[in-house]
mmCIF file of N, CA, C and O in Angstrom:
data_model
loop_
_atom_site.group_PDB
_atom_site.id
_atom_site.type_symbol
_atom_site.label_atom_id
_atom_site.label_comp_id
_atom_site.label_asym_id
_atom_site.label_seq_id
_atom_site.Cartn_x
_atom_site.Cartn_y
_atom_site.Cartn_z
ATOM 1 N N UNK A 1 0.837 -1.187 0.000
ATOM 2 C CA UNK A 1 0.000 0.000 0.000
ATOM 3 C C UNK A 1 0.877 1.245 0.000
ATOM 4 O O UNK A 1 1.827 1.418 0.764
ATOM 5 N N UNK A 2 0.378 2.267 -1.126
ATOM 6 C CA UNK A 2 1.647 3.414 -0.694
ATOM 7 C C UNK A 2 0.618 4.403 0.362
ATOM 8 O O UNK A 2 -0.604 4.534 0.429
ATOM 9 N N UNK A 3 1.756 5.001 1.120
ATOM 10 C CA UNK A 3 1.562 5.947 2.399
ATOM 11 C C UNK A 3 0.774 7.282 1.491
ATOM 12 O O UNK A 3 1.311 7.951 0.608
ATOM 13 N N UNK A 4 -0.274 7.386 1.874
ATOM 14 C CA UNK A 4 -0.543 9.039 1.223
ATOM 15 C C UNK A 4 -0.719 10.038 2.400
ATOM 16 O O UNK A 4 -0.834 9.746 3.590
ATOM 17 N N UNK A 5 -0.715 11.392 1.780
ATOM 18 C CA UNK A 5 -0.282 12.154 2.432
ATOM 19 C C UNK A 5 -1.407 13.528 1.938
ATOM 20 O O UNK A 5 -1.928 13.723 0.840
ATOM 21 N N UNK A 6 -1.529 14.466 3.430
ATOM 22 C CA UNK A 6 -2.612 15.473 2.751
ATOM 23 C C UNK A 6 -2.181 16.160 1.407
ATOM 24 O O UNK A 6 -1.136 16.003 0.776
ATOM 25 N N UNK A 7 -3.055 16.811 1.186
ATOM 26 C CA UNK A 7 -3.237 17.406 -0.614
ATOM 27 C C UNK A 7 -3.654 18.854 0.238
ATOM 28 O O UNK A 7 -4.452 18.981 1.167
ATOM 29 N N UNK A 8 -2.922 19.743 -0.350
ATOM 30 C CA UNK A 8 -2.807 20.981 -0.122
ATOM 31 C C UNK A 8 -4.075 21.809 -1.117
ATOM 32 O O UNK A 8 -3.820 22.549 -2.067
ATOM 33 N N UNK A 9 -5.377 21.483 -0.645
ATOM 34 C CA UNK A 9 -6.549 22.148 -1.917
ATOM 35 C C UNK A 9 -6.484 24.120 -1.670
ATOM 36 O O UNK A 9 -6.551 25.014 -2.513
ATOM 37 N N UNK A 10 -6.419 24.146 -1.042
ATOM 38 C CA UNK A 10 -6.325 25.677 -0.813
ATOM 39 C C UNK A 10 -5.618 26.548 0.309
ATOM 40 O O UNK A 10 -5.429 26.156 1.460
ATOM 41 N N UNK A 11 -5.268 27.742 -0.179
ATOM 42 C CA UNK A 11 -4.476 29.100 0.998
ATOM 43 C C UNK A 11 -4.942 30.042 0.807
ATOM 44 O O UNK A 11 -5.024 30.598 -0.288
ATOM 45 N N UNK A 12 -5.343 30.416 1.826
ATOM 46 C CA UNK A 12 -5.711 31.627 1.893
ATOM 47 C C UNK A 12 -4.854 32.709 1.229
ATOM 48 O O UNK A 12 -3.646 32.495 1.131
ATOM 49 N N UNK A 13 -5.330 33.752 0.803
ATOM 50 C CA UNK A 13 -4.373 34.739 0.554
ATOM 51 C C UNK A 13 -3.390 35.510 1.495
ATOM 52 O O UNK A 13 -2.181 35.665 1.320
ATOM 53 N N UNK A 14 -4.250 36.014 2.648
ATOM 54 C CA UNK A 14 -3.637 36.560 3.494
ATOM 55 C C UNK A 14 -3.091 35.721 4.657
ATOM 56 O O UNK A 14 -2.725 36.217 5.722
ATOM 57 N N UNK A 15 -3.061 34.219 4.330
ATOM 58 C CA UNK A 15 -3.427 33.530 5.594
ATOM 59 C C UNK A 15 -1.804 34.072 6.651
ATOM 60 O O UNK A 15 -1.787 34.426 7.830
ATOM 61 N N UNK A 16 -0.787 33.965 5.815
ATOM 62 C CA UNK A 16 0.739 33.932 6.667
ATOM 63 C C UNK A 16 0.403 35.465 7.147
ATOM 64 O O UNK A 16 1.011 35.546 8.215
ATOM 65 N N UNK A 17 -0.196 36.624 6.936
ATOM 66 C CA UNK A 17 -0.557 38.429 7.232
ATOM 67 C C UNK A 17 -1.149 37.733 8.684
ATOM 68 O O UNK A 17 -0.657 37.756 9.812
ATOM 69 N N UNK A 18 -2.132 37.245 8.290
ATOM 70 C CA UNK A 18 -3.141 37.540 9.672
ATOM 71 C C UNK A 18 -2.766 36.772 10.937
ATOM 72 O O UNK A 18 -3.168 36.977 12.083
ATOM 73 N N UNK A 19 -1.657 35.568 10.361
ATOM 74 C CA UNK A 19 -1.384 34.717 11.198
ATOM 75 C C UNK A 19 -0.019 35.289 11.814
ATOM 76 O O UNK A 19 0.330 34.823 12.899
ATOM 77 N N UNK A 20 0.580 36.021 11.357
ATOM 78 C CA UNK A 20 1.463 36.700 12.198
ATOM 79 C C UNK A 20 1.082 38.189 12.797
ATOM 80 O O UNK A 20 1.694 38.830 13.651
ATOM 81 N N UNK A 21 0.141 38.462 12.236
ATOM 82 C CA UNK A 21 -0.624 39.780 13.252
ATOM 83 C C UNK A 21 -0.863 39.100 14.249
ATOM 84 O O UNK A 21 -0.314 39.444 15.296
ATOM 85 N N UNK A 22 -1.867 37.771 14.253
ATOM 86 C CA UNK A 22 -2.446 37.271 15.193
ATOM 87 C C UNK A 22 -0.872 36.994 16.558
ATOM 88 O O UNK A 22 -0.894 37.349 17.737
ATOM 89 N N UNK A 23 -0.040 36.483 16.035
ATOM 90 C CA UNK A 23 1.158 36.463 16.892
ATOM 91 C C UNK A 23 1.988 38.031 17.367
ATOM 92 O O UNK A 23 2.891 38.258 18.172
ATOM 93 N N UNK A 24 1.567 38.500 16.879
ATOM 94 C CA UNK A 24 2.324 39.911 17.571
ATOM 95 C C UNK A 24 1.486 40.662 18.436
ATOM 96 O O UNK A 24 1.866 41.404 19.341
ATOM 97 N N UNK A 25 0.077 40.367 18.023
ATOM 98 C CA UNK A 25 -1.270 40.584 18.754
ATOM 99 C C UNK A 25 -1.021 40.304 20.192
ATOM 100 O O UNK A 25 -0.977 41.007 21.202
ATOM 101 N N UNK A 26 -0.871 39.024 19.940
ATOM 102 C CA UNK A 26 -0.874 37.948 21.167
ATOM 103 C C UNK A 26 0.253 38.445 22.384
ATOM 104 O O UNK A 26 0.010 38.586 23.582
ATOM 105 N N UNK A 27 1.496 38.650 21.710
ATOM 106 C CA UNK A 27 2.740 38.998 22.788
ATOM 107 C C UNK A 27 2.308 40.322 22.750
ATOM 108 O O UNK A 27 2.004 40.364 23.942
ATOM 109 N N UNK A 28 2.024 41.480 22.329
ATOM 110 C CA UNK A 28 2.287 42.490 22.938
ATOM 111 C C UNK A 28 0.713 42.483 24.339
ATOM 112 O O UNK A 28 0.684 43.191 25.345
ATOM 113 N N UNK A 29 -0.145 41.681 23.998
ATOM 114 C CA UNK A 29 -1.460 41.305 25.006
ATOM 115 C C UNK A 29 -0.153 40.810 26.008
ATOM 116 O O UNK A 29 0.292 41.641 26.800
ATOM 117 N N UNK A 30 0.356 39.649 25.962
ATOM 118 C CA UNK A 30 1.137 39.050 27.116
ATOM 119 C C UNK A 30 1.950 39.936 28.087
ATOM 120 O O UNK A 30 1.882 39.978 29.316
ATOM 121 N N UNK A 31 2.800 40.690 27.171
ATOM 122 C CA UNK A 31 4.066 41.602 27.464
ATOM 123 C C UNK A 31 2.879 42.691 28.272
ATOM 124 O O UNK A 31 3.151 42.715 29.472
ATOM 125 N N UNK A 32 1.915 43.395 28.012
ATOM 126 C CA UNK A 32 0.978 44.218 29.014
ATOM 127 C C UNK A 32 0.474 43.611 29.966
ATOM 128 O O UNK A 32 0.556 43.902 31.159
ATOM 129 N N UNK A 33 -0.043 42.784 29.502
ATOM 130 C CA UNK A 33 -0.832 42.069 30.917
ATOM 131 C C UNK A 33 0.226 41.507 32.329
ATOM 132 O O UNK A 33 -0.162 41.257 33.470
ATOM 133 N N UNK A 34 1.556 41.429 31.817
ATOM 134 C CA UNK A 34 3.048 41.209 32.748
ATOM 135 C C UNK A 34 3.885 42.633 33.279
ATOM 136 O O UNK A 34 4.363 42.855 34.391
ATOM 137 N N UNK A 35 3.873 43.391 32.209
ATOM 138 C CA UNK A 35 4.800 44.606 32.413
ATOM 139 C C UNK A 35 4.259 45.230 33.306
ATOM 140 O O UNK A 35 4.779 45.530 34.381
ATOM 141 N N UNK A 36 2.702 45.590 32.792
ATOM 142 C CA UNK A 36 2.390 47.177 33.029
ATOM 143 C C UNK A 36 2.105 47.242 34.705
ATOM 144 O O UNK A 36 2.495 48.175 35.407
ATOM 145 N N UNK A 37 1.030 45.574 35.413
ATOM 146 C CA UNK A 37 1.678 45.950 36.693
ATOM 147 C C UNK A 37 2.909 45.785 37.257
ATOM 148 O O UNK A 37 2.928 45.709 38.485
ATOM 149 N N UNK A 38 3.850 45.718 36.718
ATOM 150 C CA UNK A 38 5.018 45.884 37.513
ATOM 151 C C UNK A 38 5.646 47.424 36.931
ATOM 152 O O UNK A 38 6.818 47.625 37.251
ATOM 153 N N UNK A 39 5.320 47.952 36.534
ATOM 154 C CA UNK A 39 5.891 49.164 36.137
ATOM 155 C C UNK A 39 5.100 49.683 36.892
ATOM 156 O O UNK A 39 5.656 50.309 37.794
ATOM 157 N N UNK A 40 3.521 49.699 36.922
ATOM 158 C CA UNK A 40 3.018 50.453 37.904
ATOM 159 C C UNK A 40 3.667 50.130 39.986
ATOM 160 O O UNK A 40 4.129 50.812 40.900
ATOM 161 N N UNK A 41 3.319 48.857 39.767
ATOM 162 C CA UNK A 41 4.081 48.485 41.008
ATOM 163 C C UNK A 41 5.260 49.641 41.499
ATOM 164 O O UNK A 41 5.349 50.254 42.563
ATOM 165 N N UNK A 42 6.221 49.680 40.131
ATOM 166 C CA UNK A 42 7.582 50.677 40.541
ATOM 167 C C UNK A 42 7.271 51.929 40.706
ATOM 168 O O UNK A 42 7.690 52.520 41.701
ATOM 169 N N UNK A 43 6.617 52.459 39.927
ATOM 170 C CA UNK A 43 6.306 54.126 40.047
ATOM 171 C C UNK A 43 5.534 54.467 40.608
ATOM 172 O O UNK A 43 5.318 55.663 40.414
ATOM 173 N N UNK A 44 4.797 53.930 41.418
ATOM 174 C CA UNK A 44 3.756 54.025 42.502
ATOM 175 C C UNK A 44 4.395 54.813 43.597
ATOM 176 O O UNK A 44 5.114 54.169 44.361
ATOM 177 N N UNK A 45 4.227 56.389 43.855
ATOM 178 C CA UNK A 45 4.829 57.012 44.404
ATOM 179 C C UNK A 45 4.742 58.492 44.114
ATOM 180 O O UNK A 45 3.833 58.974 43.438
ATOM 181 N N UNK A 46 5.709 59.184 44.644
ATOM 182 C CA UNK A 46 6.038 60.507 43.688
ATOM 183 C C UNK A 46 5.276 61.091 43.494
ATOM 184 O O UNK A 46 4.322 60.743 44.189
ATOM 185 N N UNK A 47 4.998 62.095 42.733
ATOM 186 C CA UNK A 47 4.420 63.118 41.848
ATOM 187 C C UNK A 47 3.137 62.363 41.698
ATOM 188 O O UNK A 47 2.177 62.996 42.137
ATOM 189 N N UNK A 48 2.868 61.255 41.229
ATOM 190 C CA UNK A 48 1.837 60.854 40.659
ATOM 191 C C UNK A 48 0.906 59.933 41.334
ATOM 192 O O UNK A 48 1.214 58.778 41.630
ATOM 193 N N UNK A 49 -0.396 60.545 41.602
ATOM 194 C CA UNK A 49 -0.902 59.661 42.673
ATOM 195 C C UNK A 49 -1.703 58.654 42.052
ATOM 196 O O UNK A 49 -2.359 58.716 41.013
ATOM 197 N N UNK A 50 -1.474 57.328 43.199
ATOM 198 C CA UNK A 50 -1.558 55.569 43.139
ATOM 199 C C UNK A 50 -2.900 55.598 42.080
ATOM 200 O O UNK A 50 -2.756 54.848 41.115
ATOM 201 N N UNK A 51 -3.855 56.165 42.115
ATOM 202 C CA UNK A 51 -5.477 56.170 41.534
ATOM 203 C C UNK A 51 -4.789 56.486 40.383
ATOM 204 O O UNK A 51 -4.769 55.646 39.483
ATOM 205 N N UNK A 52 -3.996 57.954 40.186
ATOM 206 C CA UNK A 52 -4.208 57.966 38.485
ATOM 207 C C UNK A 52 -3.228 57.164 37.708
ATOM 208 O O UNK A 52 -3.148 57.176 36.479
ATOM 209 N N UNK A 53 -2.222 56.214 38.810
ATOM 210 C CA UNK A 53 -1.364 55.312 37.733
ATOM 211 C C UNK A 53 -2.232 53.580 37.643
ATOM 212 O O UNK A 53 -2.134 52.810 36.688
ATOM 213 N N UNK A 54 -2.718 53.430 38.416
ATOM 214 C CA UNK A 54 -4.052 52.621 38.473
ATOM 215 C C UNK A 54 -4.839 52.519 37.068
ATOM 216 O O UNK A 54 -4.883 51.603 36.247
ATOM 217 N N UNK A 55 -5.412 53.722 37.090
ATOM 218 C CA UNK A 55 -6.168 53.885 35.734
ATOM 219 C C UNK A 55 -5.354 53.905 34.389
ATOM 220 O O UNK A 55 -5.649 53.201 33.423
ATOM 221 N N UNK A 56 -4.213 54.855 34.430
ATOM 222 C CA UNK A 56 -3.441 54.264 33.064
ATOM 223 C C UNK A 56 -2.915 53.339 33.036
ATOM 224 O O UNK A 56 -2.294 52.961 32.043
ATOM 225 N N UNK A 57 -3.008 52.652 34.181
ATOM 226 C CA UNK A 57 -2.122 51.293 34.061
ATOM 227 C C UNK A 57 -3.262 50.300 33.274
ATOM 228 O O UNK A 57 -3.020 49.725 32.213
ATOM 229 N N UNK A 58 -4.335 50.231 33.886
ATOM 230 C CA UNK A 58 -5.743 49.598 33.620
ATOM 231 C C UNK A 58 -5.777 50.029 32.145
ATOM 232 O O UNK A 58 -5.317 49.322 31.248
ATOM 233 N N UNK A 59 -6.168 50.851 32.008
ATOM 234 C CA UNK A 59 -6.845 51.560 30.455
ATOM 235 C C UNK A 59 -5.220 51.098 29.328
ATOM 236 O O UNK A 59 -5.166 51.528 28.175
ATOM 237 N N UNK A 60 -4.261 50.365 29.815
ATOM 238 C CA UNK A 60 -3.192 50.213 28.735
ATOM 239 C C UNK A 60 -3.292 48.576 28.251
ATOM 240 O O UNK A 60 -3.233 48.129 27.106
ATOM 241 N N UNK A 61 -3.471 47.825 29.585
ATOM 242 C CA UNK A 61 -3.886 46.505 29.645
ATOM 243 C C UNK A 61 -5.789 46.177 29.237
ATOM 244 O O UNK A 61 -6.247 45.098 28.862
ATOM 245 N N UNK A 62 -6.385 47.160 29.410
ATOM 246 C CA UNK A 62 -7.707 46.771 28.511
ATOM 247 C C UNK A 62 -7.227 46.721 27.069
ATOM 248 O O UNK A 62 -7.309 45.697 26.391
ATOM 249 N N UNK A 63 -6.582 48.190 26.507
ATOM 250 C CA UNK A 63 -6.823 48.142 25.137
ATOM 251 C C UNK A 63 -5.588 47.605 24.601
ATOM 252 O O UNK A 63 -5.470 47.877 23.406
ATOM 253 N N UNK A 64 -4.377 46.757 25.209
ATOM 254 C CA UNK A 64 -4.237 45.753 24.657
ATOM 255 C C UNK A 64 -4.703 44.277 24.476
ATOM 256 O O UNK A 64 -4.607 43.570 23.473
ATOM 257 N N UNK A 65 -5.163 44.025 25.539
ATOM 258 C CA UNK A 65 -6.089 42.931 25.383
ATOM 259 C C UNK A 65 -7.002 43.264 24.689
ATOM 260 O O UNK A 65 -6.956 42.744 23.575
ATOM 261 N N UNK A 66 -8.068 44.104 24.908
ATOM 262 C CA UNK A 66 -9.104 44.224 24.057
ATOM 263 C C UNK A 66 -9.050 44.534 22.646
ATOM 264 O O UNK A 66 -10.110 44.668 22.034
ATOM 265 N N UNK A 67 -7.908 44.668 22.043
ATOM 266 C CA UNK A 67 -7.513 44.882 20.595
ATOM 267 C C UNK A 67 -7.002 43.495 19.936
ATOM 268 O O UNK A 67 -7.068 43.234 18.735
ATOM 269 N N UNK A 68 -6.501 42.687 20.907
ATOM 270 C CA UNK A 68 -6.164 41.182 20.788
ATOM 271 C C UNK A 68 -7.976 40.486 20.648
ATOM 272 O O UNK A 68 -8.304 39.895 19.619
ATOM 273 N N UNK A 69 -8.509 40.589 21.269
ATOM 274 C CA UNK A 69 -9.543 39.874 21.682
ATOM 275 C C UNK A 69 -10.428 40.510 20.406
ATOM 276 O O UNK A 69 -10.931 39.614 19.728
ATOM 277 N N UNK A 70 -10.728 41.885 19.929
ATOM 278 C CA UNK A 70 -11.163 42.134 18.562
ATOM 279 C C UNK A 70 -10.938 41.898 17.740
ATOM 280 O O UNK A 70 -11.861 41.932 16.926
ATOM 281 N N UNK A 71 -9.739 41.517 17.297
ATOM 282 C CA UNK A 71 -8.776 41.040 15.774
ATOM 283 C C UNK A 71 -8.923 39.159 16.057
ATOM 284 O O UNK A 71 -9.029 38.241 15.244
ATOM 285 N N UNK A 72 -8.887 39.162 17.050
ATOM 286 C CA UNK A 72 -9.298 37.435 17.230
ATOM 287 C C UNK A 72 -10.899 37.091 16.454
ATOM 288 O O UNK A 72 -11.133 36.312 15.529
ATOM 289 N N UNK A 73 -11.832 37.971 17.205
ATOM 290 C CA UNK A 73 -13.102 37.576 16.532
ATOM 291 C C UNK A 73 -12.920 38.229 15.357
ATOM 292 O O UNK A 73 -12.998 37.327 14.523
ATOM 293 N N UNK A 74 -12.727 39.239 14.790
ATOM 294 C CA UNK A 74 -12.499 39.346 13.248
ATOM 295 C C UNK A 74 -12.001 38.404 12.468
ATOM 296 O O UNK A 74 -12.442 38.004 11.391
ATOM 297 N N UNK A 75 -11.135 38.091 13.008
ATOM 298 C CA UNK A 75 -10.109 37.198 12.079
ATOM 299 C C UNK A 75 -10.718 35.645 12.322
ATOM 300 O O UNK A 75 -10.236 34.830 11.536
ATOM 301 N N UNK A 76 -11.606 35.150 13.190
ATOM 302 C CA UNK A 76 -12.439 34.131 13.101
ATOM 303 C C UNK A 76 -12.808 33.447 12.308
ATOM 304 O O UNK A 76 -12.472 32.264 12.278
ATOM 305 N N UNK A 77 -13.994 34.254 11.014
ATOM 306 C CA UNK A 77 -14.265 33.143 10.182
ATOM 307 C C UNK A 77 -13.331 33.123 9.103
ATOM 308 O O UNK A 77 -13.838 32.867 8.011
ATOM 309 N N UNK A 78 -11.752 33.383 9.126
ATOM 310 C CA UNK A 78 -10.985 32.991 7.915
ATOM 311 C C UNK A 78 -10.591 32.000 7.845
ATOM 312 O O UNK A 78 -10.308 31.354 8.854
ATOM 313 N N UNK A 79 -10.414 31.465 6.419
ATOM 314 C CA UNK A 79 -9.942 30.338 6.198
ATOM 315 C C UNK A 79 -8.485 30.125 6.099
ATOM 316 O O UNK A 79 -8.100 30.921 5.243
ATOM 317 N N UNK A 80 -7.552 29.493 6.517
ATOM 318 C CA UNK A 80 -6.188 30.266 6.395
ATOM 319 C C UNK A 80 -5.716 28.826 5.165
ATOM 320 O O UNK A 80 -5.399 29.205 4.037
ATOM 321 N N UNK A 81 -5.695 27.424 5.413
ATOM 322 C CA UNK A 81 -6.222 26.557 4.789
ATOM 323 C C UNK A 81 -6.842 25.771 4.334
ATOM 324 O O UNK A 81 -7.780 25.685 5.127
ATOM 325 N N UNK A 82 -7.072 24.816 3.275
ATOM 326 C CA UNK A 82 -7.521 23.639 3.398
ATOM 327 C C UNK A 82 -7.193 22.571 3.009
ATOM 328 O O UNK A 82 -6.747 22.646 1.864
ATOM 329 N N UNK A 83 -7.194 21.474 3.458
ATOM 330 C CA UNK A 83 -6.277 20.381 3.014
ATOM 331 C C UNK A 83 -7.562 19.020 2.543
ATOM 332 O O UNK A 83 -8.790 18.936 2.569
ATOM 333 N N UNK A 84 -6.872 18.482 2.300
ATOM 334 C CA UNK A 84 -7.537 16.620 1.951
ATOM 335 C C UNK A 84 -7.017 15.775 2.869
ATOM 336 O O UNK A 84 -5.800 15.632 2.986
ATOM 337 N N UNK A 85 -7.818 15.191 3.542
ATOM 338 C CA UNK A 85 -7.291 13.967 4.403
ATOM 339 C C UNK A 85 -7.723 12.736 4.371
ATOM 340 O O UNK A 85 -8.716 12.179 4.839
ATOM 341 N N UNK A 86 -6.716 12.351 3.671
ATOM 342 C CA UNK A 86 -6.592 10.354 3.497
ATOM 343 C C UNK A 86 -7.896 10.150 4.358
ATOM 344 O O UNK A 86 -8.461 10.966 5.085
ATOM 345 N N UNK A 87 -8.229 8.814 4.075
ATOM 346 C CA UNK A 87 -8.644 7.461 5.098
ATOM 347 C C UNK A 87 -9.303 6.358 4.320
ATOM 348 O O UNK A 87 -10.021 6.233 3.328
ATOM 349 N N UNK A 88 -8.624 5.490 5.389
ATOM 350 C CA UNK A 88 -8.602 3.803 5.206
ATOM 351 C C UNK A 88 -9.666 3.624 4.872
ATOM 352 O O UNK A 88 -10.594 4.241 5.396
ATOM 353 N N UNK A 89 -9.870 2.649 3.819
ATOM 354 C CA UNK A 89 -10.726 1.825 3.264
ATOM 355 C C UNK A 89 -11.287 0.786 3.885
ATOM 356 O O UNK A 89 -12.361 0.326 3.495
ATOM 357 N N UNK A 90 -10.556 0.243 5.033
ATOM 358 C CA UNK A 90 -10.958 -1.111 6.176
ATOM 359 C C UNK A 90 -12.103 -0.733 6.098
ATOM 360 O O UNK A 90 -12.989 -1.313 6.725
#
């Protein structure tokens, strides 16, 4: 019996665009949701009082997440491929 193997029927056009937005999306969501309280953590002090670094700290980690979490459901119903997949005749 020879071994077959998927069949490459279609690509998206943009599929490698959206799939590396989707990855830069993703880390700069990670890199905020890690950094920003610890940066706030540090500058918590000084000149600038705890409430209003609170809120820009908050309002930096919403709208990176929430810009991750919008381009996710956008980018939802794409097709990035489609393939053919074998199966046994048993």
């Amino acid at each position: 019996t020879e071994e077959e193997k998927e069949e490459l029927l279609y690509e998206g056009p943009f599929a490698s665009l959206s799939l590396r937005l989707k990855r830069v999306s993703l880390t700069t969501a990670a890199v905020s949701l890690i950094g920003v309280p610890i940066l706030v953590a540090l500058k918590t002090g000084g000149d600038i009082p705890a409430v209003g670094s609170l809120a820009v700290g908050g309002t930096a980690v919403l709208a990176a997440t929430g810009s991750t979490i919008a381009l996710s459901y956008c980018f939802s119903p794409y097709v990035h491929t489609v393939t053919s997949i074998p199966h046994d005749n048993d």
